[in-house]
mmCIF file of C-alpha atoms in Angstrom:
data_model
loop_
_atom_site.group_PDB
_atom_site.id
_atom_site.type_symbol
_atom_site.label_atom_id
_atom_site.label_comp_id
_atom_site.label_asym_id
_atom_site.label_seq_id
_atom_site.Cartn_x
_atom_site.Cartn_y
_atom_site.Cartn_z
ATOM 1 C CA MET A 1 209.150 245.728 184.951
ATOM 2 C CA MET A 2 208.868 249.064 185.723
ATOM 3 C CA PHE A 3 212.649 249.159 186.922
ATOM 4 C CA GLU A 4 213.593 247.203 183.878
ATOM 5 C CA ARG A 5 211.874 249.927 181.771
ATOM 6 C CA LYS A 6 213.284 252.952 183.545
ATOM 7 C CA LEU A 7 216.609 251.257 182.949
ATOM 8 C CA GLN A 8 216.073 250.614 179.266
ATOM 9 C CA ASN A 9 215.130 254.309 178.845
ATOM 10 C CA TYR A 10 218.345 255.524 180.121
ATOM 11 C CA PHE A 11 220.128 253.273 177.616
ATOM 12 C CA LYS A 12 218.337 254.628 174.656
ATOM 13 C CA PRO A 13 220.540 256.096 172.189
ATOM 14 C CA LEU A 14 219.905 259.809 172.947
ATOM 15 C CA TYR A 15 221.101 259.592 176.741
ATOM 16 C CA ILE A 16 223.853 257.478 175.467
ATOM 17 C CA GLY A 17 224.953 260.339 172.882
ATOM 18 C CA PHE A 18 224.561 262.772 175.446
ATOM 19 C CA LEU A 19 226.860 261.135 177.959
ATOM 20 C CA ILE A 20 229.445 260.502 175.541
ATOM 21 C CA LEU A 21 229.172 263.990 174.184
ATOM 22 C CA LEU A 22 229.644 264.988 178.326
ATOM 23 C CA ILE A 23 232.680 262.796 178.350
ATOM 24 C CA ILE A 24 234.204 264.358 175.147
ATOM 25 C CA LEU A 25 233.606 267.686 177.056
ATOM 26 C CA PHE A 26 235.654 266.683 180.070
ATOM 27 C CA VAL A 27 238.393 265.290 178.079
ATOM 28 C CA GLY A 28 238.445 268.600 175.849
ATOM 29 C CA ILE A 29 238.545 270.651 178.943
ATOM 30 C CA SER A 30 241.382 268.733 180.409
ATOM 31 C CA PHE A 31 243.906 269.885 177.709
ATOM 32 C CA ILE A 32 243.374 273.717 178.854
ATOM 33 C CA PRO A 33 246.896 274.531 180.601
ATOM 34 C CA VAL A 34 246.685 274.971 184.286
ATOM 35 C CA SER A 35 246.087 278.604 185.495
ATOM 36 C CA ILE A 36 248.142 280.461 187.528
ATOM 37 C CA ASP A 37 245.049 281.368 189.785
ATOM 38 C CA TYR A 38 244.424 277.569 189.982
ATOM 39 C CA GLU A 39 247.801 276.914 191.257
ATOM 40 C CA ASN A 40 247.748 279.928 193.683
ATOM 41 C CA TYR A 41 244.402 278.635 195.705
ATOM 42 C CA ILE A 42 245.135 275.212 195.082
ATOM 43 C CA ASN A 43 248.246 275.246 196.797
ATOM 44 C CA ALA A 44 247.135 277.581 199.452
ATOM 45 C CA THR A 45 244.715 274.685 200.155
ATOM 46 C CA ARG A 46 247.572 272.229 200.172
ATOM 47 C CA SER A 47 249.314 274.169 202.825
ATOM 48 C CA TRP A 48 246.374 274.515 204.996
ATOM 49 C CA LEU A 49 246.081 270.694 204.943
ATOM 50 C CA VAL A 50 249.200 270.110 206.191
ATOM 51 C CA ASN A 51 248.850 273.074 208.959
ATOM 52 C CA LYS A 52 251.458 275.387 207.219
ATOM 53 C CA THR A 53 248.954 278.431 206.625
ATOM 54 C CA ARG A 54 245.715 279.502 208.562
ATOM 55 C CA LEU A 55 244.781 281.168 205.255
ATOM 56 C CA TYR A 56 245.234 285.087 204.669
ATOM 57 C CA ASP A 57 249.054 284.910 205.413
ATOM 58 C CA ASP A 58 252.317 284.617 203.864
ATOM 59 C CA GLN A 59 251.916 281.044 203.041
ATOM 60 C CA SER A 60 248.540 281.440 201.142
ATOM 61 C CA ASN A 61 249.113 284.378 198.599
ATOM 62 C CA SER A 62 246.187 285.142 196.480
ATOM 63 C CA PHE A 63 243.615 283.202 198.556
ATOM 64 C CA TYR A 64 241.131 285.860 198.597
ATOM 65 C CA TYR A 65 238.186 283.581 199.078
ATOM 66 C CA MET A 66 235.801 282.716 202.573
ATOM 67 C CA PRO A 67 237.194 279.983 204.703
ATOM 68 C CA TRP A 68 234.575 277.778 203.608
ATOM 69 C CA SER A 69 235.535 277.899 200.237
ATOM 70 C CA LEU A 70 237.743 275.002 201.129
ATOM 71 C CA VAL A 71 234.913 272.824 200.682
ATOM 72 C CA ILE A 72 235.345 273.201 196.789
ATOM 73 C CA THR A 73 239.291 273.502 196.817
ATOM 74 C CA ALA A 74 240.006 270.710 199.168
ATOM 75 C CA PRO A 75 238.492 267.859 197.264
ATOM 76 C CA LEU A 76 240.291 269.055 194.219
ATOM 77 C CA SER A 77 243.436 269.461 195.779
ATOM 78 C CA PHE A 78 243.914 265.569 196.043
ATOM 79 C CA LEU A 79 243.684 265.270 192.292
ATOM 80 C CA PRO A 80 246.467 266.236 189.717
ATOM 81 C CA ASP A 81 246.147 269.798 188.732
ATOM 82 C CA ARG A 82 245.227 269.063 185.036
ATOM 83 C CA TRP A 83 242.369 266.965 186.320
ATOM 84 C CA GLY A 84 241.196 268.964 189.496
ATOM 85 C CA GLN A 85 241.347 272.016 187.159
ATOM 86 C CA ALA A 86 239.205 269.988 184.660
ATOM 87 C CA THR A 87 236.902 268.804 187.186
ATOM 88 C CA LEU A 88 236.083 272.631 188.464
ATOM 89 C CA ASN A 89 235.595 273.784 184.757
ATOM 90 C CA PHE A 90 233.109 270.689 183.847
ATOM 91 C CA LEU A 91 231.146 272.036 186.890
ATOM 92 C CA SER A 92 231.370 275.697 185.904
ATOM 93 C CA PHE A 93 230.061 274.467 182.623
ATOM 94 C CA LEU A 94 227.031 272.521 184.202
ATOM 95 C CA GLY A 95 226.549 275.560 186.415
ATOM 96 C CA ILE A 96 226.375 277.869 183.560
ATOM 97 C CA THR A 97 223.712 275.346 181.612
ATOM 98 C CA LEU A 98 221.705 275.331 184.572
ATOM 99 C CA SER A 99 221.400 279.050 184.844
ATOM 100 C CA LEU A 100 220.159 279.008 181.494
ATOM 101 C CA ARG A 101 217.553 276.105 182.165
ATOM 102 C CA LEU A 102 216.409 277.768 185.687
ATOM 103 C CA ILE A 103 216.657 281.632 185.547
ATOM 104 C CA SER A 104 216.697 282.470 181.601
ATOM 105 C CA LYS A 105 214.193 279.464 180.785
ATOM 106 C CA LYS A 106 213.632 278.223 177.222
ATOM 107 C CA VAL A 107 216.440 279.881 175.795
ATOM 108 C CA PRO A 108 216.690 279.532 171.801
ATOM 109 C CA TRP A 109 219.444 277.238 170.567
ATOM 110 C CA TRP A 110 221.573 280.047 169.025
ATOM 111 C CA GLY A 111 220.831 282.010 172.157
ATOM 112 C CA THR A 112 222.861 279.012 173.915
ATOM 113 C CA LEU A 113 225.535 279.143 171.276
ATOM 114 C CA PHE A 114 225.786 282.815 172.023
ATOM 115 C CA VAL A 115 226.656 281.901 175.727
ATOM 116 C CA PHE A 116 229.148 279.187 175.216
ATOM 117 C CA ALA A 117 230.985 281.026 172.049
ATOM 118 C CA ASN A 118 231.851 283.888 174.162
ATOM 119 C CA LEU A 119 234.918 285.290 175.070
ATOM 120 C CA PHE A 120 233.987 285.523 178.595
ATOM 121 C CA THR A 121 233.013 282.140 178.898
ATOM 122 C CA PHE A 122 236.561 281.025 177.664
ATOM 123 C CA ASN A 123 237.998 283.311 179.740
ATOM 124 C CA LEU A 124 236.381 281.712 182.870
ATOM 125 C CA LEU A 125 237.654 278.367 181.769
ATOM 126 C CA PHE A 126 241.180 279.599 181.287
ATOM 127 C CA SER A 127 241.366 280.861 184.461
ATOM 128 C CA ALA A 128 239.840 278.130 186.198
ATOM 129 C CA GLN A 129 237.694 280.221 188.773
ATOM 130 C CA TRP A 130 234.425 278.914 190.124
ATOM 131 C CA ASP A 131 232.233 281.563 189.186
ATOM 132 C CA GLY A 132 230.538 279.415 186.944
ATOM 133 C CA LEU A 133 229.849 277.352 189.843
ATOM 134 C CA VAL A 134 228.435 280.285 191.836
ATOM 135 C CA LEU A 135 226.042 281.109 188.890
ATOM 136 C CA GLY A 136 225.142 277.306 189.120
ATOM 137 C CA ALA A 137 224.229 278.039 192.834
ATOM 138 C CA ILE A 138 222.171 281.200 192.389
ATOM 139 C CA SER A 139 220.170 279.053 189.847
ATOM 140 C CA LEU A 140 219.935 276.114 192.609
ATOM 141 C CA GLY A 141 218.784 278.810 195.091
ATOM 142 C CA TRP A 142 216.313 280.364 192.977
ATOM 143 C CA TRP A 143 214.952 276.689 191.979
ATOM 144 C CA SER A 144 214.695 276.042 195.824
ATOM 145 C CA ILE A 145 212.817 278.995 196.644
ATOM 146 C CA GLU A 146 210.264 278.079 193.709
ATOM 147 C CA GLU A 147 209.860 274.630 195.093
ATOM 148 C CA LYS A 148 210.338 275.371 198.914
ATOM 149 C CA LYS A 149 213.264 273.318 199.468
ATOM 150 C CA PRO A 150 215.166 275.071 202.556
ATOM 151 C CA LEU A 151 218.338 272.805 202.381
ATOM 152 C CA GLY A 152 218.876 273.530 198.514
ATOM 153 C CA ALA A 153 218.787 277.589 199.164
ATOM 154 C CA GLY A 154 220.954 276.964 202.253
ATOM 155 C CA ILE A 155 223.615 275.195 200.225
ATOM 156 C CA ALA A 156 223.209 277.701 197.445
ATOM 157 C CA LEU A 157 223.674 280.895 199.741
ATOM 158 C CA THR A 158 226.840 279.401 201.238
ATOM 159 C CA ILE A 159 228.399 278.466 197.961
ATOM 160 C CA MET A 160 227.518 281.989 196.330
ATOM 161 C CA SER A 161 229.097 283.477 199.463
ATOM 162 C CA THR A 162 232.442 281.918 198.701
ATOM 163 C CA LYS A 163 233.023 284.663 196.560
ATOM 164 C CA PRO A 164 230.510 287.276 197.247
ATOM 165 C CA THR A 165 231.775 290.432 195.770
ATOM 166 C CA ASN A 166 230.223 290.415 192.433
ATOM 167 C CA VAL A 167 227.136 288.583 193.943
ATOM 168 C CA PHE A 168 226.331 290.221 197.073
ATOM 169 C CA LEU A 169 223.161 291.837 195.543
ATOM 170 C CA VAL A 170 221.907 288.406 194.602
ATOM 171 C CA ILE A 171 222.577 287.173 197.844
ATOM 172 C CA LEU A 172 220.606 290.458 199.224
ATOM 173 C CA VAL A 173 217.642 290.070 196.753
ATOM 174 C CA ILE A 174 217.358 286.291 197.817
ATOM 175 C CA VAL A 175 217.539 286.847 201.404
ATOM 176 C CA VAL A 176 215.231 289.600 201.459
ATOM 177 C CA TYR A 177 212.483 287.472 199.287
ATOM 178 C CA LEU A 178 212.851 284.582 201.599
ATOM 179 C CA LEU A 179 212.296 286.999 204.757
ATOM 180 C CA ILE A 180 209.189 288.255 203.112
ATOM 181 C CA LYS A 181 207.856 284.854 201.668
ATOM 182 C CA TRP A 182 208.758 282.180 204.094
ATOM 183 C CA ASP A 183 207.877 281.100 207.607
ATOM 184 C CA LYS A 184 210.175 280.910 210.484
ATOM 185 C CA VAL A 185 210.625 277.309 210.117
ATOM 186 C CA LEU A 186 211.564 277.400 206.444
ATOM 187 C CA LEU A 187 213.869 280.309 207.329
ATOM 188 C CA ILE A 188 215.508 278.149 210.150
ATOM 189 C CA ARG A 189 216.265 275.128 207.857
ATOM 190 C CA THR A 190 217.680 277.509 205.346
ATOM 191 C CA ALA A 191 220.107 279.146 207.627
ATOM 192 C CA ILE A 192 221.554 275.723 208.919
ATOM 193 C CA ILE A 193 224.238 275.134 206.318
ATOM 194 C CA PRO A 194 225.208 278.843 206.120
ATOM 195 C CA PHE A 195 225.313 279.035 209.919
ATOM 196 C CA ILE A 196 227.675 275.856 210.053
ATOM 197 C CA ALA A 197 229.656 277.586 207.400
ATOM 198 C CA GLY A 198 230.379 280.606 209.462
ATOM 199 C CA ILE A 199 230.998 278.402 212.611
ATOM 200 C CA SER A 200 233.123 276.316 210.905
ATOM 201 C CA SER A 201 235.160 279.181 209.344
ATOM 202 C CA PHE A 202 236.556 280.037 212.881
ATOM 203 C CA VAL A 203 237.866 276.235 213.328
ATOM 204 C CA ILE A 204 239.327 276.238 209.723
ATOM 205 C CA SER A 205 241.155 279.730 209.794
ATOM 206 C CA GLY A 206 241.220 280.772 213.648
ATOM 207 C CA ALA A 207 239.120 283.156 215.717
ATOM 208 C CA GLY A 208 241.145 286.188 214.405
ATOM 209 C CA TRP A 209 240.226 285.338 210.515
ATOM 210 C CA PRO A 210 238.035 288.215 209.936
ATOM 211 C CA LEU A 211 240.518 290.723 210.989
ATOM 212 C CA ARG A 212 243.376 289.109 209.316
ATOM 213 C CA TYR A 213 241.470 288.639 206.063
ATOM 214 C CA LEU A 214 240.903 292.677 206.147
ATOM 215 C CA GLN A 215 244.622 293.201 206.905
ATOM 216 C CA PHE A 216 245.843 290.835 204.212
ATOM 217 C CA LEU A 217 243.391 292.734 201.716
ATOM 218 C CA SER A 218 244.862 296.028 202.562
ATOM 219 C CA VAL A 219 248.660 294.709 202.124
ATOM 220 C CA ASN A 220 248.145 291.987 199.336
ATOM 221 C CA PRO A 221 244.799 293.541 197.527
ATOM 222 C CA PRO A 222 244.256 291.674 194.291
ATOM 223 C CA PRO A 223 245.689 292.933 191.014
ATOM 224 C CA ASN A 224 244.282 295.985 189.616
ATOM 225 C CA LYS A 225 245.858 295.700 185.987
ATOM 226 C CA TYR A 226 243.137 293.827 184.702
ATOM 227 C CA ASN A 227 240.137 295.596 186.487
ATOM 228 C CA LEU A 228 237.106 296.409 183.979
ATOM 229 C CA THR A 229 234.956 298.020 186.369
ATOM 230 C CA LEU A 230 233.283 301.313 185.558
ATOM 231 C CA TRP A 231 235.444 302.993 188.188
ATOM 232 C CA HIS A 232 238.578 301.620 186.936
ATOM 233 C CA GLN A 233 238.005 302.448 183.285
ATOM 234 C CA ALA A 234 236.411 305.608 183.364
ATOM 235 C CA ASN A 235 238.555 306.908 186.010
ATOM 236 C CA SER A 236 238.465 310.618 185.086
ATOM 237 C CA PHE A 237 234.743 310.655 184.975
ATOM 238 C CA LEU A 238 234.389 309.349 188.360
ATOM 239 C CA ALA A 239 231.416 311.829 189.323
ATOM 240 C CA ILE A 240 229.796 310.464 186.272
ATOM 241 C CA GLY A 241 230.363 307.084 187.224
ATOM 242 C CA VAL A 242 228.599 307.626 190.404
ATOM 243 C CA ILE A 243 225.647 309.166 189.060
ATOM 244 C CA LEU A 244 225.236 306.444 186.571
ATOM 245 C CA ALA A 245 225.354 303.947 189.097
ATOM 246 C CA LEU A 246 222.891 305.769 191.069
ATOM 247 C CA ILE A 247 220.673 305.932 188.171
ATOM 248 C CA ILE A 248 220.898 302.388 187.464
ATOM 249 C CA VAL A 249 219.749 301.319 191.094
ATOM 250 C CA MET A 250 217.213 303.849 191.099
ATOM 251 C CA VAL A 251 215.792 302.640 187.939
ATOM 252 C CA ALA A 252 215.881 299.002 188.531
ATOM 253 C CA TRP A 253 214.117 299.491 192.122
ATOM 254 C CA ILE A 254 211.326 301.685 190.272
ATOM 255 C CA ALA A 255 210.942 298.597 187.743
ATOM 256 C CA ALA A 256 210.828 296.001 190.217
ATOM 257 C CA LYS A 257 208.287 298.127 192.196
ATOM 258 C CA ASN A 258 205.901 298.778 189.125
ATOM 259 C CA TYR A 259 206.149 295.231 187.738
ATOM 260 C CA GLN A 260 206.589 293.116 190.964
ATOM 261 C CA ALA A 261 203.689 290.682 189.934
ATOM 262 C CA HIS A 262 206.400 289.349 187.486
ATOM 263 C CA PHE A 263 209.606 290.488 188.343
ATOM 264 C CA LEU A 264 210.336 288.119 190.926
ATOM 265 C CA GLY A 265 208.547 285.050 189.625
ATOM 266 C CA ASN A 266 210.382 284.748 186.396
ATOM 267 C CA GLY A 267 213.882 285.320 187.190
ATOM 268 C CA GLU A 268 214.415 289.142 186.113
ATOM 269 C CA ALA A 269 215.117 289.987 190.023
ATOM 270 C CA LEU A 270 217.904 287.668 189.557
ATOM 271 C CA ILE A 271 219.146 288.946 186.115
ATOM 272 C CA PHE A 272 218.911 292.698 186.971
ATOM 273 C CA SER A 273 220.726 292.085 190.474
ATOM 274 C CA LEU A 274 223.579 290.376 188.430
ATOM 275 C CA LEU A 275 223.979 293.200 185.891
ATOM 276 C CA ILE A 276 223.757 296.053 188.496
ATOM 277 C CA ASN A 277 226.347 294.155 190.761
ATOM 278 C CA LEU A 278 228.890 294.162 187.765
ATOM 279 C CA LEU A 279 228.189 297.656 187.068
ATOM 280 C CA ILE A 280 228.786 298.875 190.737
ATOM 281 C CA SER A 281 231.392 296.437 191.995
ATOM 282 C CA ASN A 282 234.806 298.024 192.560
ATOM 283 C CA TYR A 283 236.680 294.790 191.330
ATOM 284 C CA VAL A 284 235.532 292.791 188.383
ATOM 285 C CA LEU A 285 237.680 290.725 185.826
ATOM 286 C CA SER A 286 236.580 289.377 182.429
ATOM 287 C CA TYR A 287 235.852 286.049 183.714
ATOM 288 C CA HIS A 288 233.114 287.819 186.204
ATOM 289 C CA TYR A 289 231.250 288.761 183.010
ATOM 290 C CA ILE A 290 229.917 285.065 183.341
ATOM 291 C CA TYR A 291 227.301 286.530 185.600
ATOM 292 C CA THR A 292 225.749 288.371 182.304
ATOM 293 C CA ILE A 293 225.106 284.944 180.982
ATOM 294 C CA PRO A 294 221.254 284.489 182.557
ATOM 295 C CA ALA A 295 220.533 288.145 181.173
ATOM 296 C CA LEU A 296 221.845 287.294 177.826
ATOM 297 C CA GLY A 297 220.043 283.995 177.564
ATOM 298 C CA TRP A 298 217.136 286.002 178.682
ATOM 299 C CA LEU A 299 217.364 288.567 175.873
ATOM 300 C CA SER A 300 217.841 286.057 173.316
ATOM 301 C CA LYS A 301 214.377 284.521 173.558
ATOM 302 C CA LYS A 302 212.665 288.270 174.228
ATOM 303 C CA ARG A 303 214.449 290.468 171.541
ATOM 304 C CA TRP A 304 216.727 288.615 169.348
ATOM 305 C CA ILE A 305 218.339 291.966 167.709
ATOM 306 C CA PHE A 306 219.417 293.243 171.103
ATOM 307 C CA ALA A 307 220.865 289.641 171.774
ATOM 308 C CA LEU A 308 222.868 289.864 168.284
ATOM 309 C CA SER A 309 223.907 293.208 169.022
ATOM 310 C CA VAL A 310 225.752 292.237 172.395
ATOM 311 C CA PHE A 311 227.265 289.221 170.914
ATOM 312 C CA GLY A 312 228.464 291.597 168.084
ATOM 313 C CA LEU A 313 229.872 293.928 170.800
ATOM 314 C CA MET A 314 231.884 290.761 172.268
ATOM 315 C CA VAL A 315 233.160 289.895 168.923
ATOM 316 C CA SER A 316 234.380 293.312 168.323
ATOM 317 C CA TYR A 317 236.308 292.911 171.546
ATOM 318 C CA VAL A 318 237.910 289.552 170.272
ATOM 319 C CA LEU A 319 238.772 291.261 167.006
ATOM 320 C CA GLY A 320 240.191 294.416 168.811
ATOM 321 C CA LEU A 321 237.398 296.540 166.610
ATOM 322 C CA ALA A 322 236.050 297.963 169.767
ATOM 323 C CA ASN A 323 239.403 299.851 170.296
ATOM 324 C CA LEU A 324 240.187 300.369 166.397
ATOM 325 C CA ILE A 325 236.946 302.042 165.468
ATOM 326 C CA VAL A 326 236.071 303.679 169.044
ATOM 327 C CA ALA A 327 237.525 303.283 172.506
ATOM 328 C CA LEU A 328 234.644 301.383 173.939
ATOM 329 C CA PRO A 329 235.892 300.270 177.650
ATOM 330 C CA TYR A 330 234.859 296.519 178.747
ATOM 331 C CA PHE A 331 232.185 297.862 181.045
ATOM 332 C CA VAL A 332 229.965 298.702 178.052
ATOM 333 C CA PHE A 333 229.522 295.033 177.460
ATOM 334 C CA PRO A 334 227.134 294.524 180.773
ATOM 335 C CA LEU A 335 225.875 298.062 180.515
ATOM 336 C CA SER A 336 224.555 297.478 176.877
ATOM 337 C CA ILE A 337 222.804 294.042 178.327
ATOM 338 C CA PHE A 338 221.320 296.018 181.127
ATOM 339 C CA VAL A 339 219.850 298.484 179.087
ATOM 340 C CA PHE A 340 218.444 296.051 176.431
ATOM 341 C CA CYS A 341 217.046 294.188 179.120
ATOM 342 C CA LEU A 342 215.619 297.317 180.917
ATOM 343 C CA ALA A 343 214.029 298.373 177.355
ATOM 344 C CA VAL A 344 212.415 294.958 176.933
ATOM 345 C CA LEU A 345 211.022 294.906 180.630
ATOM 346 C CA LEU A 346 209.581 298.394 180.513
ATOM 347 C CA GLY A 347 208.668 298.458 176.851
ATOM 348 C CA ASN A 348 205.790 295.801 177.302
ATOM 349 C CA PRO A 349 205.510 294.566 180.560
ATOM 350 C CA LYS A 350 202.513 292.197 180.073
ATOM 351 C CA LYS A 351 204.460 290.401 177.370
ATOM 352 C CA ASN A 352 207.086 289.209 179.812
ATOM 353 C CA ASN A 353 204.883 287.762 182.404
#
């Protein structure tokens, strides 16, 4: 009887409507043209599957990810590119939604709209990168920490490390938090999946893959034309950029120290780590701004005027007004979110508990 009631609940109109909406979303995403990025890493994966490459060589151009990334790309490679890309984008969409649910928490509907009706969310989907999946893994990792689920935390860290460039600070925050809060048994259980990934990388890509990877990066660095970092866009003000980065790290550290009681527990640590990572990273493309989403969601429930200002800045980029009125480089976007979030956190810390 209880099973029948549960079954009936799943077939309520609300659940059926939600399922239909997900199907429509998946089909809609499938019409996005297959991106060059997707073709590059999927073709490299297919070459690896037939032993034509060990990765990081002439047969795997543009594969800049860790060897255990094949856990993501190998299953997709068996699908036609259109459906493989649609599957990845659908998972990215779910990862973004998960971040709003688990990190930002209780985001108003219009804040959710700001997240999905966003230039950088569309850029992610049309680039077919899995940063949305990484964002979902960060959310899973934080939930696993709160619920003391070491297996979930280990899986999350492994997925996050597939593309660590713009999340290395988050990985560091999570690892440090685990080292401080968890006992040895939980730490060992957490480390099992990352350890297996690390060991398997030498089976996947050969014993010398770390050195080969560094050589590959030096000979074939990622294209710098669309790099949106502070360092690249404010090249003539490098000294100012260095000082700015140091100030950002320092202020965030002070905030973490003074407001530790709620800073870690409510997800602000992840939010600020993601923002700082984008500001100090040496390689950021437009779809990497997806990592500002938890901050934008958090900001929308704390100070709607700040969230609206950020969304207006994004619209100005879409319409070209940012360059028409005043030259506003793209790194101003994550920087403005950082400043607004810090203002909220420092302005009234008790209210953010």
